[in-house]
mmCIF file of C-alpha atoms in Angstrom:
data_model
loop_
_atom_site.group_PDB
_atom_site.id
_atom_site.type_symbol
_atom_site.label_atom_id
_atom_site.label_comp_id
_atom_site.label_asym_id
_atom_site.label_seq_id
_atom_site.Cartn_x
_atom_site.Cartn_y
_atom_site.Cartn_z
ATOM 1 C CA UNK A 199 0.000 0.000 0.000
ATOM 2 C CA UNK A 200 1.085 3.289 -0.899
ATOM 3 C CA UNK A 201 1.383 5.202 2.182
ATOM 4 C CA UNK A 202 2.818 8.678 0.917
ATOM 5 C CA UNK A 203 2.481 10.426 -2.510
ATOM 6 C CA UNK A 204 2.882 13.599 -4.669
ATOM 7 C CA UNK A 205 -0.108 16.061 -4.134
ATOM 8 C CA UNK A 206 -3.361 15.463 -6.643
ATOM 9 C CA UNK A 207 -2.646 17.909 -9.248
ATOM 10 C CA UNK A 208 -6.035 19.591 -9.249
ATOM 11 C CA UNK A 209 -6.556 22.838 -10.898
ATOM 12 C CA UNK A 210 -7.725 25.106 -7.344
ATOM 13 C CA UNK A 211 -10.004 28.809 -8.645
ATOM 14 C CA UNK A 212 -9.722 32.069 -6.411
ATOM 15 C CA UNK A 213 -6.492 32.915 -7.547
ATOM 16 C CA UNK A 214 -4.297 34.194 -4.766
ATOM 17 C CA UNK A 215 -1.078 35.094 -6.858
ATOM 18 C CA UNK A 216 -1.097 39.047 -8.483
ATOM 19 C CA UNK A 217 0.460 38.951 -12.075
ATOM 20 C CA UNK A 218 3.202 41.631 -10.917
ATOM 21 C CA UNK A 219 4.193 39.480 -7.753
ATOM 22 C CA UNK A 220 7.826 38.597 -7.731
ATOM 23 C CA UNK A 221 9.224 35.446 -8.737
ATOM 24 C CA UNK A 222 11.799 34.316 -6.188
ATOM 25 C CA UNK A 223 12.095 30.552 -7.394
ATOM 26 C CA UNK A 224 11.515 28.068 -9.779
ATOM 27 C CA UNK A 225 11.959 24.499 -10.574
ATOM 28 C CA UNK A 226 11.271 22.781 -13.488
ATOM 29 C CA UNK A 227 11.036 19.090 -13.558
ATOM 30 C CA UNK A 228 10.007 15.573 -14.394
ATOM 31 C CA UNK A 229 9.399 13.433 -11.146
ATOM 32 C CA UNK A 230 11.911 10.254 -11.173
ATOM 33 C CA UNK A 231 12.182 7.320 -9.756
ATOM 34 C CA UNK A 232 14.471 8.551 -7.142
ATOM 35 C CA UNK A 233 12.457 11.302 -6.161
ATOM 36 C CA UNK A 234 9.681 8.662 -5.529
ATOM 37 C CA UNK A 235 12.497 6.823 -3.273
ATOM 38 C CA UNK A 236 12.993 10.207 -1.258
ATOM 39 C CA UNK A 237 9.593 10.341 -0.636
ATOM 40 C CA UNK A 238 8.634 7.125 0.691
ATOM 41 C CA UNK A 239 12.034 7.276 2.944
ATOM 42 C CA UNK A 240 10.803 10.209 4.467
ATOM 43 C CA UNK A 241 7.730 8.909 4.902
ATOM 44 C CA UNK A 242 8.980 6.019 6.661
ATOM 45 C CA UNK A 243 11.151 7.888 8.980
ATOM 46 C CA UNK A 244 8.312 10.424 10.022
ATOM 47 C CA UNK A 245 4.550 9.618 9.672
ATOM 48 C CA UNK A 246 5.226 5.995 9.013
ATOM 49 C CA UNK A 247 7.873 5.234 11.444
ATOM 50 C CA UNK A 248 5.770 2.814 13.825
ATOM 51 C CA UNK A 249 4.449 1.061 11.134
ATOM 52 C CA UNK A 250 8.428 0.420 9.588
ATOM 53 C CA UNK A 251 8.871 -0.520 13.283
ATOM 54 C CA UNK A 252 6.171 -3.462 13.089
ATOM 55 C CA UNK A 253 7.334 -4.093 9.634
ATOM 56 C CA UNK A 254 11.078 -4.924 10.658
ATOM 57 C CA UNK A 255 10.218 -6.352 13.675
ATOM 58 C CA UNK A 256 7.423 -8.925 11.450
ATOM 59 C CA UNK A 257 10.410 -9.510 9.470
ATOM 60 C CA UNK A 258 13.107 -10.144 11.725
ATOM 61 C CA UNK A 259 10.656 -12.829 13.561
ATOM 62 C CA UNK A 260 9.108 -14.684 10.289
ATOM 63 C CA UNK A 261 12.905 -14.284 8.484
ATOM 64 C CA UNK A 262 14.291 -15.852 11.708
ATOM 65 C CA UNK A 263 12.225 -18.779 11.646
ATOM 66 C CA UNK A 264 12.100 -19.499 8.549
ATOM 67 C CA UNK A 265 16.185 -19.411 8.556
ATOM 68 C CA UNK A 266 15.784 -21.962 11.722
ATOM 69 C CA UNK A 267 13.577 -24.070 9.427
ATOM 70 C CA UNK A 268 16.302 -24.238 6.866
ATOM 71 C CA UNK A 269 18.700 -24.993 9.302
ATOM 72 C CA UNK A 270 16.553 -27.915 10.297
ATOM 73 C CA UNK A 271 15.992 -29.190 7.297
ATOM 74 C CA UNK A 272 19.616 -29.674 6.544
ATOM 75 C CA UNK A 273 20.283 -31.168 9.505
ATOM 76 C CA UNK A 274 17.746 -33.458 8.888
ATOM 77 C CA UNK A 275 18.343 -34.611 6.031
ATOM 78 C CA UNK A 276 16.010 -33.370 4.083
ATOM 79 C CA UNK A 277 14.694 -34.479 0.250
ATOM 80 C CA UNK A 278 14.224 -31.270 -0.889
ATOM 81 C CA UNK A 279 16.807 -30.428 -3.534
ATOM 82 C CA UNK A 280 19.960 -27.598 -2.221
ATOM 83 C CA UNK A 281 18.855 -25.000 -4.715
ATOM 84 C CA UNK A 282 15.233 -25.312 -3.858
ATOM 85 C CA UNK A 283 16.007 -24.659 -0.395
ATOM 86 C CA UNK A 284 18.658 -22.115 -0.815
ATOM 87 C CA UNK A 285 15.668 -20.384 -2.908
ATOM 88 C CA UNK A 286 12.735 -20.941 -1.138
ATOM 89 C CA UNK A 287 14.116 -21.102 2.426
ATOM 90 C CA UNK A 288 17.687 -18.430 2.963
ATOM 91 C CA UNK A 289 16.435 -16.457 -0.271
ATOM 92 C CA UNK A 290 13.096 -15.693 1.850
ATOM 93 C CA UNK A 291 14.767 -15.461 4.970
ATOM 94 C CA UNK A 292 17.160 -12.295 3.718
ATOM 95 C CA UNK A 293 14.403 -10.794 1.732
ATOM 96 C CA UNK A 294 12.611 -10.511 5.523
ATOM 97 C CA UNK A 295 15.331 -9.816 7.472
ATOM 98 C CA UNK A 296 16.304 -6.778 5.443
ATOM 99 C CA UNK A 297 12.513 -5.933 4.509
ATOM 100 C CA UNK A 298 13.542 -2.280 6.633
ATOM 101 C CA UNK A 299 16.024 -1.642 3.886
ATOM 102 C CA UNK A 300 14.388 -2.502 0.583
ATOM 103 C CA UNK A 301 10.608 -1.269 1.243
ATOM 104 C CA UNK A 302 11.049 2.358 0.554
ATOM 105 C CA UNK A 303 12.218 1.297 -3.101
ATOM 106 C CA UNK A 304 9.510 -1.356 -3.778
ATOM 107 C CA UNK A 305 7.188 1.310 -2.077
ATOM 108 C CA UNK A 306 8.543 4.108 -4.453
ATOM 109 C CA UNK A 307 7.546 1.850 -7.387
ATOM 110 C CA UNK A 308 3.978 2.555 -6.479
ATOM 111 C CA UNK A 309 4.192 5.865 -5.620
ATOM 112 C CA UNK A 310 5.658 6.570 -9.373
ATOM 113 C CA UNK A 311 2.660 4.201 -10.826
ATOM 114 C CA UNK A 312 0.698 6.890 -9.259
ATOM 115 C CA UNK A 313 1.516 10.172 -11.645
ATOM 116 C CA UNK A 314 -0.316 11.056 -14.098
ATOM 117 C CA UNK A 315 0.438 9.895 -17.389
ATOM 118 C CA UNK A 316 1.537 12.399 -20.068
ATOM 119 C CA UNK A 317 1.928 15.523 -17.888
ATOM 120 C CA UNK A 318 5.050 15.729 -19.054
ATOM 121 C CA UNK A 319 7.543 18.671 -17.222
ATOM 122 C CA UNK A 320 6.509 20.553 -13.738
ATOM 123 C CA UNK A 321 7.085 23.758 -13.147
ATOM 124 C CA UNK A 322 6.955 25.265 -10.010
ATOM 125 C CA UNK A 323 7.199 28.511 -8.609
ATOM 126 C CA UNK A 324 7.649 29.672 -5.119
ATOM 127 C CA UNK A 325 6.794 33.843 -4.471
ATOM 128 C CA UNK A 326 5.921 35.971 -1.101
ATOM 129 C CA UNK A 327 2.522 34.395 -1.234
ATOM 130 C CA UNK A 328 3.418 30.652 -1.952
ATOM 131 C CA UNK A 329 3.751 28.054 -4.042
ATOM 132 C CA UNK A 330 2.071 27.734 -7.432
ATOM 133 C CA UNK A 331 2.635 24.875 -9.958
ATOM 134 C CA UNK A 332 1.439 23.826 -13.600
ATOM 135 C CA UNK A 333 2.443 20.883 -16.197
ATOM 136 C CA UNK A 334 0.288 19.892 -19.291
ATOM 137 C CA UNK A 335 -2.699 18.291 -16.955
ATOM 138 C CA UNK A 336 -3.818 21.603 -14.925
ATOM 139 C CA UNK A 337 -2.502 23.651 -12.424
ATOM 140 C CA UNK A 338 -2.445 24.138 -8.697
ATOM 141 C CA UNK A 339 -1.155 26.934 -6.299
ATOM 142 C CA UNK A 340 -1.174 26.658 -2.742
ATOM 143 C CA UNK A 341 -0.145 29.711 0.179
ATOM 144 C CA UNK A 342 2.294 29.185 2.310
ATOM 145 C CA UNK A 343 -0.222 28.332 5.453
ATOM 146 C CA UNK A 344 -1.482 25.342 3.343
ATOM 147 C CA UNK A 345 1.990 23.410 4.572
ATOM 148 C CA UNK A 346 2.222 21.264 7.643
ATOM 149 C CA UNK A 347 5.443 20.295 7.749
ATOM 150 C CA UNK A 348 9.352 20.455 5.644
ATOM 151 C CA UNK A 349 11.489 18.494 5.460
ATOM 152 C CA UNK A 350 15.285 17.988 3.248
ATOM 153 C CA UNK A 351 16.558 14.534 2.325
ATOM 154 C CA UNK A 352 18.942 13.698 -0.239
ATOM 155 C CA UNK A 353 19.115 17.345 -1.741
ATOM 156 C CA UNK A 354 15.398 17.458 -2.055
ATOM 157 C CA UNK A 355 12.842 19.662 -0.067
ATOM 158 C CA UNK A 356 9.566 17.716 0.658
ATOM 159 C CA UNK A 357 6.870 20.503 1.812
ATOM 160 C CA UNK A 358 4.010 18.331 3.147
ATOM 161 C CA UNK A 359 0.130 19.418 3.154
ATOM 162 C CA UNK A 360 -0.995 16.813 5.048
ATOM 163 C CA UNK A 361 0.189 13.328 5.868
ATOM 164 C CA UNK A 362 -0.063 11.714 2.655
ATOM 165 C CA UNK A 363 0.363 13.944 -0.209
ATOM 166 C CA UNK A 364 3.647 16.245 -0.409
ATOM 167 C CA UNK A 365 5.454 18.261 -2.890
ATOM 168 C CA UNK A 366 8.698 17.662 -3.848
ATOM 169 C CA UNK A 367 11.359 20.221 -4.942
ATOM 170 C CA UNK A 368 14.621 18.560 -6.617
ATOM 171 C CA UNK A 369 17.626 20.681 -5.651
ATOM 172 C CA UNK A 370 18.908 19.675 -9.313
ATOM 173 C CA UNK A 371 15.559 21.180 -10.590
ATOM 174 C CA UNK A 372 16.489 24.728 -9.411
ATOM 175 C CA UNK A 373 16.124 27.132 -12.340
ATOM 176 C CA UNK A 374 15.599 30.511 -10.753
ATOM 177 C CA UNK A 375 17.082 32.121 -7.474
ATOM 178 C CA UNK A 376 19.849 31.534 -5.386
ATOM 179 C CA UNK A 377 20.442 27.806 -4.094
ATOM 180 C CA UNK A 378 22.152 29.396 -1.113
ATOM 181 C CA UNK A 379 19.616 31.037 0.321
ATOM 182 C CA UNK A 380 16.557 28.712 -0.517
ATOM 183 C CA UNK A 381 16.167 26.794 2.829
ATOM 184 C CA UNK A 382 16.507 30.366 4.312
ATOM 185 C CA UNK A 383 13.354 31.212 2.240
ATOM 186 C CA UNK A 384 11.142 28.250 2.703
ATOM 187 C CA UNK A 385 11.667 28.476 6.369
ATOM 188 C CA UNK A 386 10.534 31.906 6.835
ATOM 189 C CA UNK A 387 7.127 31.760 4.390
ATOM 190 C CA UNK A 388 6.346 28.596 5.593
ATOM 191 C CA UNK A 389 7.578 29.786 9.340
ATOM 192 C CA UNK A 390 8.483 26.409 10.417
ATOM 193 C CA UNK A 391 11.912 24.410 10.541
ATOM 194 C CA UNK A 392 12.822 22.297 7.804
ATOM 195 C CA UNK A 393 13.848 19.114 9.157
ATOM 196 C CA UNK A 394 16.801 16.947 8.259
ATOM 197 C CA UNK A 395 16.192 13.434 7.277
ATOM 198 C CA UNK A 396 19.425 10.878 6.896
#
């Protein structure tokens, strides 16, 4: 299940942005597979840290056992051929043990399934009022008080409207303003501290 994903990009009326307000940045963009990654690791390390902790503690428990049962089975002598075992048996096992790890990615596969088809490059712009964004499907602008929470993984800025639907902001996308002084920015429009996530 999909947990966390890119905002709905719904075209919103009553206009908030003036034609003569100020530009202060701009990305433009394609969503990747990575960014998808980003997102679901943040996820998982925020809003869906207690259910990663019952997820690696499921897996530790079932990939355990199941590594006892291959155990066992050698010991014993078993008719089941090596490679079937080795597959079915210490292949599984791994896969659970290390389910922690590898979840964000299969999660992030998903979350990319999830875009809309054809909408082809984002642009977003970020001004004194907030954040407005277009692509070939519609458009969307949000102010600044429509953001819960920030956060910046893996030179990406993830500004959250609630706790399943974010927008993400590529450092790499970055075509207008100064990089320097962008966390600077965000923090005092959206007058909350951006959070680090490793």
């Amino acid at each position: 299940m999909v947990k966390f994903a890119l905002k709905p990009q719904t075209r919103l009326w009553g206009a908030f942005f003036g034609e003569s307000e100020r530009i202060m940045y701009q990305f433009e963009f394609e969503y990747d597979y990575q960014d998808m990654v980003t997102l679901n690791h943040v996820y998982s390390k925020t809003y869906g840290r207690r259910w990663m902790i019952v997820l690696t503690v499921f897996g530790i428990v079932v990939g355990i056992v199941s590594l006892l049962m291959a155990v066992l089975l050698i010991a014993f002598h078993s008719d089941e051929p090596l490679w079937s075992m080795i597959v079915n048996r210490f292949l599984l096992s791994a896969l659970l043990l290390t389910g922690w790890f590898w979840w964000p990615w299969l999660n992030a596969i998903f979350s990319k399934r999830m875009l809309l088809k054809g909408a082809g490059t984002l642009t977003v712009t970020l001004d004194e009022k907030g954040e407005h964004d277009h692509n070939a499907k519609g458009e969307s602008q949000h102010p600044w008080s429509s953001f819960v929470s920030a956060y910046h993984c893996r030179m990406c800025y993830l500004l959250l409207l609630d706790k399943r639907h974010a927008i993400v902001l590529p450092e790499r996308a970055l075509v207008a303003g100064d990089p320097a002084t962008l966390r600077a920015f965000l923090e005092e429009k959206l007058q909350k501290e951006i959070i680090d996530v490793r």
